[in-house]
mmCIF file with all atom_site columns, C-alpha atoms in Angstrom:
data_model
loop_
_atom_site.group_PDB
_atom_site.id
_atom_site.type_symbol
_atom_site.label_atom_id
_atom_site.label_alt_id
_atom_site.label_comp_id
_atom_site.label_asym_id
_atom_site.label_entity_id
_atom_site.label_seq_id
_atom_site.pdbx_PDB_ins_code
_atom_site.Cartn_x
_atom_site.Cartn_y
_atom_site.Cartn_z
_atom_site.occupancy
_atom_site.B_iso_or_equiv
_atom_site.pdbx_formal_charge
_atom_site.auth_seq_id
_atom_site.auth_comp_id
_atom_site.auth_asym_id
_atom_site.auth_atom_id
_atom_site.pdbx_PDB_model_num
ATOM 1   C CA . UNK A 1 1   ? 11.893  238.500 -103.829 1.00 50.00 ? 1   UNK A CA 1
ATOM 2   C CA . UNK A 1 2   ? 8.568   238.731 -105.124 1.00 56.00 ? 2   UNK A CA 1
ATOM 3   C CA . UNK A 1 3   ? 6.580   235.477 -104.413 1.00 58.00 ? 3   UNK A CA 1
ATOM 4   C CA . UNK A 1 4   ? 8.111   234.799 -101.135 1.00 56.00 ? 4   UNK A CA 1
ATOM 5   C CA . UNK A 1 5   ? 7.285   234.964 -97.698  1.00 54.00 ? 5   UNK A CA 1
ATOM 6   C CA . UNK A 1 6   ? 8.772   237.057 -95.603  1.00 54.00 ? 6   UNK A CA 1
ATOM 7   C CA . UNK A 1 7   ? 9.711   235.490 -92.362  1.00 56.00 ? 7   UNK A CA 1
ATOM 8   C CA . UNK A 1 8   ? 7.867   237.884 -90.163  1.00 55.00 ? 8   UNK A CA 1
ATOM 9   C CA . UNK A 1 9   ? 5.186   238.241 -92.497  1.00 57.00 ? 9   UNK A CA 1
ATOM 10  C CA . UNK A 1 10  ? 2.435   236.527 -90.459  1.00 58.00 ? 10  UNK A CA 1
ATOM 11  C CA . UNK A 1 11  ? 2.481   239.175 -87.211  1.00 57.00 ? 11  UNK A CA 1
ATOM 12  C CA . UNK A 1 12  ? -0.032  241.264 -86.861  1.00 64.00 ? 12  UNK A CA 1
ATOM 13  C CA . UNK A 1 13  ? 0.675   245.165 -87.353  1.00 62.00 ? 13  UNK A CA 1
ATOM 14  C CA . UNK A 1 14  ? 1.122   246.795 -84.165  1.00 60.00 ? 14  UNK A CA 1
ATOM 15  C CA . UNK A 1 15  ? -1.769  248.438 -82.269  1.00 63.00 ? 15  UNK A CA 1
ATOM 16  C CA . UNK A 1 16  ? -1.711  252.169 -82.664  1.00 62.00 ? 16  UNK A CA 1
ATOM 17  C CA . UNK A 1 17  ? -0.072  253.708 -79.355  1.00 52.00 ? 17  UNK A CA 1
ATOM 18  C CA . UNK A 1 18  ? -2.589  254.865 -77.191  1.00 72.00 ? 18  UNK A CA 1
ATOM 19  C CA . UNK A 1 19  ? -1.682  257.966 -75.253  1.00 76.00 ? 19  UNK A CA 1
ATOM 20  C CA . UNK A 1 20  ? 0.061   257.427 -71.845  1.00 82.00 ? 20  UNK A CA 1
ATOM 21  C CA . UNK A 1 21  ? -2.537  257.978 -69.175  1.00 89.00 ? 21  UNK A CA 1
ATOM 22  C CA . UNK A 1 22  ? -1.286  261.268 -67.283  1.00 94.00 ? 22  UNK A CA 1
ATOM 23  C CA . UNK A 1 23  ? -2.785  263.070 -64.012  1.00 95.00 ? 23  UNK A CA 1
ATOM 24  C CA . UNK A 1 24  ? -1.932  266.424 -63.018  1.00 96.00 ? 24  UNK A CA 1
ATOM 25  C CA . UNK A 1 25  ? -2.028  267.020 -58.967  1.00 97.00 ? 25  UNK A CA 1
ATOM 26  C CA . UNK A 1 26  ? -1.983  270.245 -56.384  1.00 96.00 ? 26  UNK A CA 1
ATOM 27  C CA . UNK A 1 27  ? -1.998  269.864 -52.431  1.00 96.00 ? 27  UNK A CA 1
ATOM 28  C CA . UNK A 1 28  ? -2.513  272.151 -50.193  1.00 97.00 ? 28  UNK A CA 1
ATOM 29  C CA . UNK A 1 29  ? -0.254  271.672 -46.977  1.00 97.00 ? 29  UNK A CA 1
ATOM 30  C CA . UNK A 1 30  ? -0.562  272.914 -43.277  1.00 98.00 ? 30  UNK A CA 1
ATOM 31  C CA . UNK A 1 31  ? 2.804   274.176 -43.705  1.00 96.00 ? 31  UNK A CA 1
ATOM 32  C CA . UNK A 1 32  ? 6.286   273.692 -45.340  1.00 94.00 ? 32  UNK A CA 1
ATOM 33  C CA . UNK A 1 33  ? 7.928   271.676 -42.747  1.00 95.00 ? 33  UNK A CA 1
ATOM 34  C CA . UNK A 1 34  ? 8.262   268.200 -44.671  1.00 90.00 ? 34  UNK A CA 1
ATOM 35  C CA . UNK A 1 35  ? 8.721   266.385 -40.997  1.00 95.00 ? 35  UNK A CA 1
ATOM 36  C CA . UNK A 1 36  ? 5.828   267.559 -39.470  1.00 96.00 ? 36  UNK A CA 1
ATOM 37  C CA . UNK A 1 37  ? 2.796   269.565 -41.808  1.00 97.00 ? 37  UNK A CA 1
ATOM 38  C CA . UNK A 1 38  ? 0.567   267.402 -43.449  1.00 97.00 ? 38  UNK A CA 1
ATOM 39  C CA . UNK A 1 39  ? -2.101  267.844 -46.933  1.00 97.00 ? 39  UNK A CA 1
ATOM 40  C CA . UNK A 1 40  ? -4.832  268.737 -46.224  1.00 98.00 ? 40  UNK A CA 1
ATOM 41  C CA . UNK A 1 41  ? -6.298  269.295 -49.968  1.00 98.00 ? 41  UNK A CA 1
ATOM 42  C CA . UNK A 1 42  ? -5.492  267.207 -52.582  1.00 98.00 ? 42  UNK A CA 1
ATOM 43  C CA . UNK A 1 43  ? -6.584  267.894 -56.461  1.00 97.00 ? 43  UNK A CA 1
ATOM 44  C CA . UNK A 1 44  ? -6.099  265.366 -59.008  1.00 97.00 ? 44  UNK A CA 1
ATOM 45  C CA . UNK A 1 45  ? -7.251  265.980 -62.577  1.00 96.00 ? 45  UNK A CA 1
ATOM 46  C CA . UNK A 1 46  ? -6.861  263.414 -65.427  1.00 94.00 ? 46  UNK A CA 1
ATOM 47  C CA . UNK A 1 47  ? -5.410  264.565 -69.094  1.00 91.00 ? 47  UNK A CA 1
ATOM 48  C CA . UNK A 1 48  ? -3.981  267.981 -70.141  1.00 88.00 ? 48  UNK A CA 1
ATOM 49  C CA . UNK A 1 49  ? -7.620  268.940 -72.038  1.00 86.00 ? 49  UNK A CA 1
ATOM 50  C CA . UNK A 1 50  ? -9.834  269.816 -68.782  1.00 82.00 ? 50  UNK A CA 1
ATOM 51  C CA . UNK A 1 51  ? -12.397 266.925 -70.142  1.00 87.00 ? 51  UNK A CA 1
ATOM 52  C CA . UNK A 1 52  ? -10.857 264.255 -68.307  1.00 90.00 ? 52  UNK A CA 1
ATOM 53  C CA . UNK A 1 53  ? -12.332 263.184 -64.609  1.00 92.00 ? 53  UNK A CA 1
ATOM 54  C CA . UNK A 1 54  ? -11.369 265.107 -61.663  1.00 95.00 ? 54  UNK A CA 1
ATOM 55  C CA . UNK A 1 55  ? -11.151 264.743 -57.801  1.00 96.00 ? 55  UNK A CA 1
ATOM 56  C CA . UNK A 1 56  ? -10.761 266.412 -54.682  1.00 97.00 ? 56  UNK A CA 1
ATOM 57  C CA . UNK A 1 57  ? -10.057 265.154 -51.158  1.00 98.00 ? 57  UNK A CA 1
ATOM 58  C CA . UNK A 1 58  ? -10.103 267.582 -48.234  1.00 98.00 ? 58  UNK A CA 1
ATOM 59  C CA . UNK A 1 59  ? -8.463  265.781 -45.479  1.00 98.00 ? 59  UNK A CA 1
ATOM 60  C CA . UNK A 1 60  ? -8.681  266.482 -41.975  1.00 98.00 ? 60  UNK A CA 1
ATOM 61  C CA . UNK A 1 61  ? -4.899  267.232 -40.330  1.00 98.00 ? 61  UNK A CA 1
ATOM 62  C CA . UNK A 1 62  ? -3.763  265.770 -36.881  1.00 97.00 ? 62  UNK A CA 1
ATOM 63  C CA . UNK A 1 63  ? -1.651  269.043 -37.156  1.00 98.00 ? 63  UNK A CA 1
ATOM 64  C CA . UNK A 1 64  ? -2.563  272.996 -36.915  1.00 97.00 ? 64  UNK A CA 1
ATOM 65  C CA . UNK A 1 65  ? -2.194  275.016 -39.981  1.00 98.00 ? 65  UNK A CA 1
ATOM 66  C CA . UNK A 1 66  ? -0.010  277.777 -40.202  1.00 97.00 ? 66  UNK A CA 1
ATOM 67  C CA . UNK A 1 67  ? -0.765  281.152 -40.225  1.00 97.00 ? 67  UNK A CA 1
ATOM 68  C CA . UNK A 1 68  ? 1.253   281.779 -43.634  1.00 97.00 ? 68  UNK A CA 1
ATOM 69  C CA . UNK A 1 69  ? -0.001  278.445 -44.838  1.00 97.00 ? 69  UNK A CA 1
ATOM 70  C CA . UNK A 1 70  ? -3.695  279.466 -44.523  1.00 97.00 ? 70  UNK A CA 1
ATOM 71  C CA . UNK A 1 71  ? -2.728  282.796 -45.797  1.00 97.00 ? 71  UNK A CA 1
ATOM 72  C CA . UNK A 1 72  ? -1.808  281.218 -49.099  1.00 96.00 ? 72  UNK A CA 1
ATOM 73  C CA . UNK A 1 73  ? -5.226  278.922 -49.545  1.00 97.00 ? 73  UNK A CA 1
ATOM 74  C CA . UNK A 1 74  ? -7.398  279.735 -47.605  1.00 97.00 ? 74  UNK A CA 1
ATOM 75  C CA . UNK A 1 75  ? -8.302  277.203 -45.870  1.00 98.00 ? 75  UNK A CA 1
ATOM 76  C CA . UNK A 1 76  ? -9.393  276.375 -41.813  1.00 98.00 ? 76  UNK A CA 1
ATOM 77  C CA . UNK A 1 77  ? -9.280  273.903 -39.743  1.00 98.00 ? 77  UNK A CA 1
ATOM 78  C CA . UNK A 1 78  ? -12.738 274.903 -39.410  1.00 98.00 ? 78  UNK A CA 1
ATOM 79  C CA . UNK A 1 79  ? -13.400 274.097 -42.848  1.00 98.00 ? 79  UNK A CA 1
ATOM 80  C CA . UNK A 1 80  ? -11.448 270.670 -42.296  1.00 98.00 ? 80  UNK A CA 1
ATOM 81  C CA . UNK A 1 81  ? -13.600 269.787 -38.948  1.00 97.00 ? 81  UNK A CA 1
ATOM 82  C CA . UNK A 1 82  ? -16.244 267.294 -41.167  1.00 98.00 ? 82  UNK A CA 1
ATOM 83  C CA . UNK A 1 83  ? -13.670 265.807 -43.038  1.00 98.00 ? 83  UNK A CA 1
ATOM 84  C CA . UNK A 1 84  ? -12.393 262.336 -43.214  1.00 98.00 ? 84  UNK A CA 1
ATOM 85  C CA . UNK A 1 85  ? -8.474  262.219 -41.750  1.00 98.00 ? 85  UNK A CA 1
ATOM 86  C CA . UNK A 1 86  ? -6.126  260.929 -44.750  1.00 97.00 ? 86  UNK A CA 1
ATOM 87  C CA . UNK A 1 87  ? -6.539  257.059 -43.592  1.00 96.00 ? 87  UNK A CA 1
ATOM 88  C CA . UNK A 1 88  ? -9.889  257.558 -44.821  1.00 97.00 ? 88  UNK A CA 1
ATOM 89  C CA . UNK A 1 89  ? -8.566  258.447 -48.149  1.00 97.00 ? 89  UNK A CA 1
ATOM 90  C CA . UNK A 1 90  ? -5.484  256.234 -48.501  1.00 96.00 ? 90  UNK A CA 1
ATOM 91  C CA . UNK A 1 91  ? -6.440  253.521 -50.438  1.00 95.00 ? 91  UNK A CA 1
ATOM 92  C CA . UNK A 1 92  ? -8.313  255.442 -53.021  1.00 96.00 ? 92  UNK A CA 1
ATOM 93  C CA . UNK A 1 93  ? -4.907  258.056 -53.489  1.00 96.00 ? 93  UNK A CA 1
ATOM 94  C CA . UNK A 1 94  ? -2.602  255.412 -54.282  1.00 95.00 ? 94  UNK A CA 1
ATOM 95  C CA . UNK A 1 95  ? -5.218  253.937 -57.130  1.00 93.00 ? 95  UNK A CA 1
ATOM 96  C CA . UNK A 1 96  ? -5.631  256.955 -58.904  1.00 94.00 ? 96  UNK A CA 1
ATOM 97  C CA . UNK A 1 97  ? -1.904  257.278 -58.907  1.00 94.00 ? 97  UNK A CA 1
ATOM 98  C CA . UNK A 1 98  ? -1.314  253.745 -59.685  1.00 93.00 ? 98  UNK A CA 1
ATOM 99  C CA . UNK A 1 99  ? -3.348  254.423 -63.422  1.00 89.00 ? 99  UNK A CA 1
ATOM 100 C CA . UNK A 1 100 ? -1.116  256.757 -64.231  1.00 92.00 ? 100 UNK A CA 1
ATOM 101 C CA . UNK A 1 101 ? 2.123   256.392 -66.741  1.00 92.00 ? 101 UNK A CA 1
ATOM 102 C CA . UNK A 1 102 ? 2.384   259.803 -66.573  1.00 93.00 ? 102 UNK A CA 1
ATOM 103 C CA . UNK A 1 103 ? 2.094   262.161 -62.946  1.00 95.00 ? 103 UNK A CA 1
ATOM 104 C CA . UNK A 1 104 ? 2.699   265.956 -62.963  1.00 95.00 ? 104 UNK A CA 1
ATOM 105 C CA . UNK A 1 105 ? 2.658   267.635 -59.637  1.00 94.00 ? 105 UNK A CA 1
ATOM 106 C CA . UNK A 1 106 ? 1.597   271.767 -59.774  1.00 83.00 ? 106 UNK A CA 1
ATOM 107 C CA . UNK A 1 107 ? 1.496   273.514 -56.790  1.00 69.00 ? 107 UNK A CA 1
#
């Protein structure tokens, strides 16, 4: 009826939806044993576009690296040598995750 308030009248509209935060991931792996091979690369890069914030950890493994494995990326454990073993890295991981709604792994 014209004149009359609504019941629900007085909310505010809704905020506009913001896009759900999404990160897109690769790791390289000393090998495809899930028991045993560790990362040793991780890649995280934020949005779909290429203009979000990116990061890479190289992580030193406790493990060797396959043959085939380094066949595939590329890397050494020579390249690895200087690097910080995942511990190091731990912490910082799970809060990049953690500000995601959205996480889409690519390997």
């Amino acid at each position: 009826m014209e004149g009359t308030l609504w019941l629900f009248d007085w909310r505010p509209a809704p905020a506009p939806r913001a896009e759900p935060s999404l990160i897109v991931f690769d790791c390289e792996t000393t090998g495809i044993d899930f028991a045993k091979d560790q990362v040793i690369e991780l890649c995280v890069q934020h949005g779909l576009d290429g203009a979000g914030p990116s990061r890479t950890w190289r992580i030193r493994p406790s493990v060797p690296i396959h043959p085939a494995a380094q066949a595939i990326h590329g890397i050494s454990m020579a390249d690895l040598e200087d690097c910080p073993a995942f511990g190091a890295y731990a912490d910082e991981i799970v809060r990049v995750f953690a500000t995601a709604d959205v996480i889409v792994g690519y390997n």
